[in-house]
PDB file of C-alpha atoms and ligand atoms in Angstrom:
ATOM      1  CA  MET A1474     138.030 148.695  48.266  1.00  0.00           C
ATOM      2  CA  LEU A1475     140.446 146.130  49.679  1.00  0.00           C
ATOM      3  CA  ARG A1476     143.321 148.029  48.166  1.00  0.00           C
ATOM      4  CA  VAL A1477     142.208 151.236  49.918  1.00  0.00           C
ATOM      5  CA  THR A1478     142.102 149.511  53.337  1.00  0.00           C
ATOM      6  CA  LYS A1479     145.587 148.083  52.830  1.00  0.00           C
ATOM      7  CA  ALA A1480     146.905 151.476  51.797  1.00  0.00           C
ATOM      8  CA  LYS A1481     145.411 153.059  54.927  1.00  0.00           C
ATOM      9  CA  LYS A1482     147.029 150.439  57.191  1.00  0.00           C
ATOM     10  CA  LYS A1483     150.410 151.041  55.625  1.00  0.00           C
ATOM     11  CA  THR A1484     150.063 154.773  56.145  1.00  0.00           C
ATOM     12  CA  LYS A1485     149.239 154.277  59.840  1.00  0.00           C
ATOM     13  CA  ALA A1486     152.342 152.115  60.356  1.00  0.00           C
ATOM     14  CA  ASP A1487     154.464 154.660  58.515  1.00  0.00           C
ATOM     15  CA  ASP A1488     153.057 157.441  60.682  1.00  0.00           C
ATOM     16  CA  ALA A1489     153.862 155.521  63.880  1.00  0.00           C
ATOM     17  CA  GLU A1490     157.455 154.997  62.742  1.00  0.00           C
ATOM     18  CA  LYS A1491     157.817 158.636  61.748  1.00  0.00           C
ATOM     19  CA  LEU A1492     156.503 159.657  65.168  1.00  0.00           C
ATOM     20  CA  ALA A1493     159.022 157.367  66.914  1.00  0.00           C
ATOM     21  CA  ARG A1494     161.847 158.770  64.780  1.00  0.00           C
ATOM     22  CA  ARG A1495     160.707 162.318  65.600  1.00  0.00           C
ATOM     23  CA  SER A1496     160.628 161.476  69.351  1.00  0.00           C
ATOM     24  CA  VAL A1497     164.262 160.284  69.189  1.00  0.00           C
ATOM     25  CA  ILE A1498     165.235 163.618  67.578  1.00  0.00           C
ATOM     26  CA  ASP A1499     163.212 165.658  70.101  1.00  0.00           C
ATOM     27  CA  THR A1500     164.879 163.810  73.001  1.00  0.00           C
ATOM     28  CA  ALA A1501     168.354 164.366  71.522  1.00  0.00           C
ATOM     29  CA  LEU A1502     167.549 168.072  71.116  1.00  0.00           C
ATOM     30  CA  ALA A1503     166.240 168.307  74.692  1.00  0.00           C
ATOM     31  CA  MET A1504     169.397 166.542  75.942  1.00  0.00           C
ATOM     32  CA  SER A1505     171.546 169.011  74.060  1.00  0.00           C
ATOM     33  CA  ARG A1506     169.542 172.081  75.201  1.00  0.00           C
ATOM     34  CA  SER A1507     169.767 171.055  78.859  1.00  0.00           C
ATOM     35  CA  GLY A1508     173.583 170.964  78.635  1.00  0.00           C
ATOM     36  CA  LEU A1509     173.735 167.206  79.196  1.00  0.00           C
ATOM     37  CA  SER A1510     175.820 166.493  76.088  1.00  0.00           C
ATOM     38  CA  PRO A1511     178.814 168.848  75.903  1.00  0.00           C
ATOM     39  CA  GLY A1512     180.741 168.840  72.635  1.00  0.00           C
ATOM     40  CA  ARG A1513     177.965 166.972  70.807  1.00  0.00           C
ATOM     41  CA  SER A1514     178.620 163.875  72.904  1.00  0.00           C
ATOM     42  CA  GLY A1515     175.793 161.466  73.499  1.00  0.00           C
ATOM     43  CA  ASN A1516     173.277 159.403  71.594  1.00  0.00           C
ATOM     44  CA  VAL A1517     169.652 158.397  71.970  1.00  0.00           C
ATOM     45  CA  SER A1518     167.614 155.340  70.960  1.00  0.00           C
ATOM     46  CA  CYS A1519     164.215 153.746  71.455  1.00  0.00           C
ATOM     47  CA  ARG A1520     163.115 150.149  71.055  1.00  0.00           C
ATOM     48  CA  TRP A1521     161.418 149.565  67.719  1.00  0.00           C
ATOM     49  CA  LYS A1522     160.099 146.378  66.133  1.00  0.00           C
ATOM     50  CA  GLY A1523     162.399 144.051  68.078  1.00  0.00           C
ATOM     51  CA  GLY A1524     165.395 146.252  67.281  1.00  0.00           C
ATOM     52  CA  MET A1525     165.875 149.979  67.816  1.00  0.00           C
ATOM     53  CA  LEU A1526     165.865 153.434  66.263  1.00  0.00           C
ATOM     54  CA  ILE A1527     169.088 155.327  67.052  1.00  0.00           C
ATOM     55  CA  THR A1528     170.649 158.717  66.321  1.00  0.00           C
ATOM     56  CA  PRO A1529     173.192 158.708  63.459  1.00  0.00           C
ATOM     57  CA  THR A1530     176.902 159.379  63.880  1.00  0.00           C
ATOM     58  CA  GLY A1531     178.476 162.758  63.154  1.00  0.00           C
ATOM     59  CA  MET A1532     175.355 164.871  62.606  1.00  0.00           C
ATOM     60  CA  ALA A1533     174.275 167.961  64.561  1.00  0.00           C
ATOM     61  CA  TYR A1534     170.938 167.220  66.244  1.00  0.00           C
ATOM     62  CA  GLU A1535     169.476 170.491  64.905  1.00  0.00           C
ATOM     63  CA  THR A1536     169.816 169.232  61.331  1.00  0.00           C
ATOM     64  CA  LEU A1537     168.229 165.799  61.907  1.00  0.00           C
ATOM     65  CA  LYS A1538     165.158 164.731  59.951  1.00  0.00           C
ATOM     66  CA  PRO A1539     163.145 161.587  60.804  1.00  0.00           C
ATOM     67  CA  ARG A1540     164.730 159.739  57.846  1.00  0.00           C
ATOM     68  CA  ASP A1541     168.234 160.313  59.366  1.00  0.00           C
ATOM     69  CA  ILE A1542     167.425 158.130  62.394  1.00  0.00           C
ATOM     70  CA  VAL A1543     168.830 154.636  61.829  1.00  0.00           C
ATOM     71  CA  PHE A1544     166.907 151.390  62.343  1.00  0.00           C
ATOM     72  CA  ILE A1545     169.000 148.449  63.611  1.00  0.00           C
ATOM     73  CA  THR A1546     167.528 144.960  63.965  1.00  0.00           C
ATOM     74  CA  ALA A1547     167.746 142.841  67.137  1.00  0.00           C
ATOM     75  CA  LYS A1548     170.639 140.993  65.459  1.00  0.00           C
ATOM     76  CA  GLY A1549     172.572 144.219  64.987  1.00  0.00           C
ATOM     77  CA  THR A1550     172.097 144.452  61.223  1.00  0.00           C
ATOM     78  CA  LEU A1551     170.957 147.365  59.084  1.00  0.00           C
ATOM     79  CA  PRO A1552     168.169 146.184  56.805  1.00  0.00           C
ATOM     80  CA  GLY A1553     167.928 147.561  53.289  1.00  0.00           C
ATOM     81  CA  LYS A1554     169.487 150.841  52.378  1.00  0.00           C
ATOM     82  CA  SER A1555     170.154 152.964  55.422  1.00  0.00           C
ATOM     83  CA  LEU A1556     170.588 156.657  54.662  1.00  0.00           C
ATOM     84  CA  ARG A1557     173.008 157.243  57.590  1.00  0.00           C
ATOM     85  CA  LYS A1558     175.519 155.360  59.707  1.00  0.00           C
ATOM     86  CA  PRO A1559     174.319 154.690  63.273  1.00  0.00           C
ATOM     87  CA  SER A1560     176.040 156.153  66.324  1.00  0.00           C
ATOM     88  CA  SER A1561     179.332 154.335  66.912  1.00  0.00           C
ATOM     89  CA  GLU A1562     177.912 153.309  70.307  1.00  0.00           C
ATOM     90  CA  TRP A1563     175.002 151.326  68.864  1.00  0.00           C
ATOM     91  CA  ARG A1564     176.367 148.063  70.340  1.00  0.00           C
ATOM     92  CA  PHE A1565     175.821 149.086  73.938  1.00  0.00           C
ATOM     93  CA  HIS A1566     172.363 150.457  73.140  1.00  0.00           C
ATOM     94  CA  LEU A1567     171.414 147.071  71.704  1.00  0.00           C
ATOM     95  CA  ALA A1568     173.024 145.287  74.669  1.00  0.00           C
ATOM     96  CA  ALA A1569     170.937 147.453  77.028  1.00  0.00           C
ATOM     97  CA  TYR A1570     167.671 146.332  75.355  1.00  0.00           C
ATOM     98  CA  ARG A1571     168.766 142.691  75.566  1.00  0.00           C
ATOM     99  CA  ALA A1572     169.690 143.055  79.270  1.00  0.00           C
ATOM    100  CA  ARG A1573     166.447 144.889  80.140  1.00  0.00           C
ATOM    101  CA  PRO A1574     163.353 143.665  78.267  1.00  0.00           C
ATOM    102  CA  ASP A1575     161.292 145.949  80.569  1.00  0.00           C
ATOM    103  CA  MET A1576     162.882 149.117  79.179  1.00  0.00           C
ATOM    104  CA  ASN A1577     162.273 150.883  75.861  1.00  0.00           C
ATOM    105  CA  ALA A1578     164.661 153.830  75.688  1.00  0.00           C
ATOM    106  CA  VAL A1579     168.403 154.419  76.146  1.00  0.00           C
ATOM    107  CA  LEU A1580     170.248 157.694  76.552  1.00  0.00           C
ATOM    108  CA  HIS A1581     174.036 158.090  76.746  1.00  0.00           C
ATOM    109  CA  THR A1582     175.943 161.302  77.445  1.00  0.00           C
ATOM    110  CA  HIS A1583     179.314 162.646  78.537  1.00  0.00           C
ATOM    111  CA  SER A1584     177.558 165.029  80.948  1.00  0.00           C
ATOM    112  CA  LEU A1585     180.152 166.994  82.920  1.00  0.00           C
ATOM    113  CA  HIS A1586     179.836 165.905  86.543  1.00  0.00           C
ATOM    114  CA  ALA A1587     178.878 162.280  85.876  1.00  0.00           C
ATOM    115  CA  THR A1588     181.912 162.032  83.571  1.00  0.00           C
ATOM    116  CA  VAL A1589     184.233 163.557  86.189  1.00  0.00           C
ATOM    117  CA  LEU A1590     183.211 160.877  88.726  1.00  0.00           C
ATOM    118  CA  ALA A1591     183.356 158.155  86.043  1.00  0.00           C
ATOM    119  CA  CYS A1592     186.933 159.194  85.218  1.00  0.00           C
ATOM    120  CA  ALA A1593     187.830 158.969  88.912  1.00  0.00           C
ATOM    121  CA  HIS A1594     186.201 155.483  88.954  1.00  0.00           C
ATOM    122  CA  LYS A1595     184.074 156.727  91.859  1.00  0.00           C
ATOM    123  CA  PRO A1596     180.571 155.326  92.325  1.00  0.00           C
ATOM    124  CA  ILE A1597     177.914 157.739  93.565  1.00  0.00           C
ATOM    125  CA  PRO A1598     177.113 156.328  97.024  1.00  0.00           C
ATOM    126  CA  ALA A1599     173.954 156.925  99.075  1.00  0.00           C
ATOM    127  CA  PHE A1600     174.997 160.444 100.145  1.00  0.00           C
ATOM    128  CA  HIS A1601     171.391 161.494  99.309  1.00  0.00           C
ATOM    129  CA  TYR A1602     168.263 159.339  99.245  1.00  0.00           C
ATOM    130  CA  MET A1603     167.569 160.370  95.618  1.00  0.00           C
ATOM    131  CA  VAL A1604     170.429 158.086  94.547  1.00  0.00           C
ATOM    132  CA  ALA A1605     167.770 155.342  94.716  1.00  0.00           C
ATOM    133  CA  ILE A1606     166.196 156.801  91.576  1.00  0.00           C
ATOM    134  CA  ALA A1607     168.693 154.723  89.565  1.00  0.00           C
ATOM    135  CA  GLY A1608     167.218 151.581  91.141  1.00  0.00           C
ATOM    136  CA  GLY A1609     169.756 150.709  93.856  1.00  0.00           C
ATOM    137  CA  LYS A1610     171.757 151.938  96.835  1.00  0.00           C
ATOM    138  CA  ASP A1611     174.442 153.522  94.644  1.00  0.00           C
ATOM    139  CA  ILE A1612     175.246 154.419  91.039  1.00  0.00           C
ATOM    140  CA  PRO A1613     178.386 152.444  90.165  1.00  0.00           C
ATOM    141  CA  PRO A1614     180.780 152.835  87.223  1.00  0.00           C
ATOM    142  CA  VAL A1615     181.003 149.962  84.732  1.00  0.00           C
ATOM    143  CA  PRO A1616     184.562 148.999  83.637  1.00  0.00           C
ATOM    144  CA  TYR A1617     186.280 150.838  80.805  1.00  0.00           C
ATOM    145  CA  ASP A1618     186.723 149.501  77.304  1.00  0.00           C
ATOM    146  CA  THR A1619     187.242 151.153  73.923  1.00  0.00           C
ATOM    147  CA  PHE A1620     184.189 152.988  72.578  1.00  0.00           C
ATOM    148  CA  GLY A1621     182.176 151.100  69.989  1.00  0.00           C
ATOM    149  CA  THR A1622     183.392 147.638  71.084  1.00  0.00           C
ATOM    150  CA  GLN A1623     181.352 144.601  72.073  1.00  0.00           C
ATOM    151  CA  GLU A1624     183.485 144.408  75.244  1.00  0.00           C
ATOM    152  CA  LEU A1625     182.185 147.817  76.330  1.00  0.00           C
ATOM    153  CA  ALA A1626     178.638 146.740  75.388  1.00  0.00           C
ATOM    154  CA  ASP A1627     179.029 143.671  77.637  1.00  0.00           C
ATOM    155  CA  HIS A1628     180.180 145.832  80.566  1.00  0.00           C
ATOM    156  CA  VAL A1629     177.247 148.209  80.075  1.00  0.00           C
ATOM    157  CA  ALA A1630     174.769 145.292  79.880  1.00  0.00           C
ATOM    158  CA  GLY A1631     176.183 143.909  83.142  1.00  0.00           C
ATOM    159  CA  GLY A1632     175.731 147.260  84.889  1.00  0.00           C
ATOM    160  CA  LEU A1633     172.223 147.862  83.557  1.00  0.00           C
ATOM    161  CA  ALA A1634     171.103 144.407  84.666  1.00  0.00           C
ATOM    162  CA  GLN A1635     171.434 145.853  88.213  1.00  0.00           C
ATOM    163  CA  ARG A1636     170.552 149.550  87.757  1.00  0.00           C
ATOM    164  CA  ASN A1637     168.584 151.902  85.517  1.00  0.00           C
ATOM    165  CA  ALA A1638     171.617 154.161  85.206  1.00  0.00           C
ATOM    166  CA  CYS A1639     175.370 153.652  85.439  1.00  0.00           C
ATOM    167  CA  LEU A1640     178.528 155.679  85.191  1.00  0.00           C
ATOM    168  CA  MET A1641     180.940 154.442  82.505  1.00  0.00           C
ATOM    169  CA  ALA A1642     184.612 154.499  83.560  1.00  0.00           C
ATOM    170  CA  ASN A1643     186.696 157.101  81.660  1.00  0.00           C
ATOM    171  CA  HIS A1644     183.698 157.824  79.464  1.00  0.00           C
ATOM    172  CA  GLY A1645     180.316 159.152  80.732  1.00  0.00           C
ATOM    173  CA  GLN A1646     176.923 157.892  81.839  1.00  0.00           C
ATOM    174  CA  ILE A1647     174.033 155.820  80.493  1.00  0.00           C
ATOM    175  CA  ALA A1648     170.365 155.887  81.569  1.00  0.00           C
ATOM    176  CA  ILE A1649     167.419 153.745  80.496  1.00  0.00           C
ATOM    177  CA  GLY A1650     163.665 154.193  80.833  1.00  0.00           C
ATOM    178  CA  LYS A1651     160.234 152.846  79.960  1.00  0.00           C
ATOM    179  CA  ASP A1652     160.108 155.681  77.429  1.00  0.00           C
ATOM    180  CA  LEU A1653     162.378 158.414  76.069  1.00  0.00           C
ATOM    181  CA  ALA A1654     161.117 161.066  78.515  1.00  0.00           C
ATOM    182  CA  SER A1655     161.909 158.828  81.536  1.00  0.00           C
ATOM    183  CA  ALA A1656     165.409 158.022  80.248  1.00  0.00           C
ATOM    184  CA  LEU A1657     166.107 161.735  79.724  1.00  0.00           C
ATOM    185  CA  GLU A1658     164.773 162.600  83.183  1.00  0.00           C
ATOM    186  CA  LEU A1659     166.924 159.916  84.804  1.00  0.00           C
ATOM    187  CA  ALA A1660     170.087 161.063  82.965  1.00  0.00           C
ATOM    188  CA  HIS A1661     169.363 164.564  84.243  1.00  0.00           C
ATOM    189  CA  GLU A1662     168.909 163.277  87.826  1.00  0.00           C
ATOM    190  CA  VAL A1663     172.197 161.361  87.617  1.00  0.00           C
ATOM    191  CA  GLU A1664     173.982 164.525  86.476  1.00  0.00           C
ATOM    192  CA  VAL A1665     172.467 166.556  89.355  1.00  0.00           C
ATOM    193  CA  LEU A1666     173.463 163.878  91.893  1.00  0.00           C
ATOM    194  CA  ALA A1667     176.968 163.696  90.404  1.00  0.00           C
ATOM    195  CA  GLU A1668     177.363 167.469  90.771  1.00  0.00           C
ATOM    196  CA  GLN A1669     176.084 167.405  94.354  1.00  0.00           C
ATOM    197  CA  TYR A1670     178.407 164.545  95.269  1.00  0.00           C
ATOM    198  CA  SER A1671     181.422 166.203  93.598  1.00  0.00           C
ATOM    199  CA  ARG A1672     180.782 169.357  95.616  1.00  0.00           C
ATOM    200  CA  LEU A1673     180.415 167.305  98.773  1.00  0.00           C
ATOM    201  CA  LEU A1674     183.787 165.656  98.089  1.00  0.00           C
ATOM    202  CA  ALA A1675     185.325 169.094  97.529  1.00  0.00           C
ATOM    203  CA  LEU A1676     184.307 170.074 101.088  1.00  0.00           C
ATOM    204  CA  GLY A1677     186.688 167.392 102.353  1.00  0.00           C
ATOM    205  CA  GLY A1678     186.067 164.966 105.182  1.00  0.00           C
ATOM    206  CA  GLU A1679     183.952 161.830 105.060  1.00  0.00           C
ATOM    207  CA  PRO A1680     180.476 162.186 103.513  1.00  0.00           C
ATOM    208  CA  HIS A1681     177.617 160.810 105.595  1.00  0.00           C
ATOM    209  CA  ILE A1682     176.348 157.781 103.671  1.00  0.00           C
ATOM    210  CA  LEU A1683     172.842 156.471 104.332  1.00  0.00           C
ATOM    211  CA  PRO A1684     172.835 152.887 105.645  1.00  0.00           C
ATOM    212  CA  ASP A1685     171.703 150.025 103.356  1.00  0.00           C
ATOM    213  CA  GLU A1686     168.503 149.492 105.424  1.00  0.00           C
ATOM    214  CA  GLU A1687     167.453 153.094 104.853  1.00  0.00           C
ATOM    215  CA  MET A1688     168.145 152.861 101.111  1.00  0.00           C
ATOM    216  CA  ALA A1689     166.107 149.641 100.986  1.00  0.00           C
ATOM    217  CA  ARG A1690     163.232 151.587 102.592  1.00  0.00           C
ATOM    218  CA  VAL A1691     163.583 154.450 100.097  1.00  0.00           C
ATOM    219  CA  LEU A1692     163.622 151.966  97.196  1.00  0.00           C
ATOM    220  CA  GLU A1693     160.401 150.426  98.504  1.00  0.00           C
ATOM    221  CA  ARG A1694     158.767 153.864  98.747  1.00  0.00           C
ATOM    222  CA  PHE A1695     159.852 154.757  95.213  1.00  0.00           C
ATOM    223  CA  LYS A1696     158.225 151.528  94.022  1.00  0.00           C
ATOM    224  CA  SER A1697     154.923 152.220  95.764  1.00  0.00           C
ATOM    225  CA  TYR A1698     154.704 155.958  95.060  1.00  0.00           C
ATOM    226  CA  GLY A1699     156.259 155.916  91.611  1.00  0.00           C
ATOM    227  CA  GLN A1700     159.337 157.878  90.634  1.00  0.00           C
ATOM    228  CA  ARG A1701     157.455 161.108  90.065  1.00  0.00           C
ATOM    229  CA  ALA A1702     156.200 161.303  93.647  1.00  0.00           C
ATOM    230  CA  GLN A1703     159.685 161.532  95.128  1.00  0.00           C
ATOM    231  CA  GLY A1704     160.409 165.210  94.681  1.00  0.00           C
ATOM    232  CA  THR A1705     160.017 166.346  98.258  1.00  0.00           C
TER     233      THR A1705
HETATM  234 ZN1   ZN B2511     180.180 158.115  74.591  1.00  0.00          ZN
END
């Protein structure tokens, strides 16, 4: 009898992990379908058992099975036999979870317009009130460093300590969320804002930037109404 109960518990835990692995795949597929990750760029993770579950390196999202998603511990180690190698960017995913204990999902892409601005080292200023969706009055780029390095992870952690999304100089963008759906939605918002701002710059002349007091008011309203109530 006792053995049966134990077996059932184990199955439940296994199911929960399989579900989390499946959610990472579904988010990666949704990212790809929405055009946010040109040329197979990008990677997705969610917090799991103190560490994280992250997409593997060099595999098309369409071919991924739950067992292909890689578990990495909080210390950055791969326990046991891992079937796949994690995304080469796993260090900044882990750094994001350390910097933001309140967040549970990380999404990174080289989405077109965010990457264009990141390569110009241009922050997205408060040209539109929706910029506040990233948690501040602008969406700044974090400094460049070689992909896969701890130095880059440190820069990303520094940026995400201040915002829920950042541009990454000469690289792309990163967005975090309470869950995978929120991180994906934020990455999409950042890309839309980046496209709008790029087009505004192309018009020439000085863009009209909202003053800090107004952005502080918008940030307050986002807090009280929740992010989903902003779409007016
Ligand atoms: Zn990248």
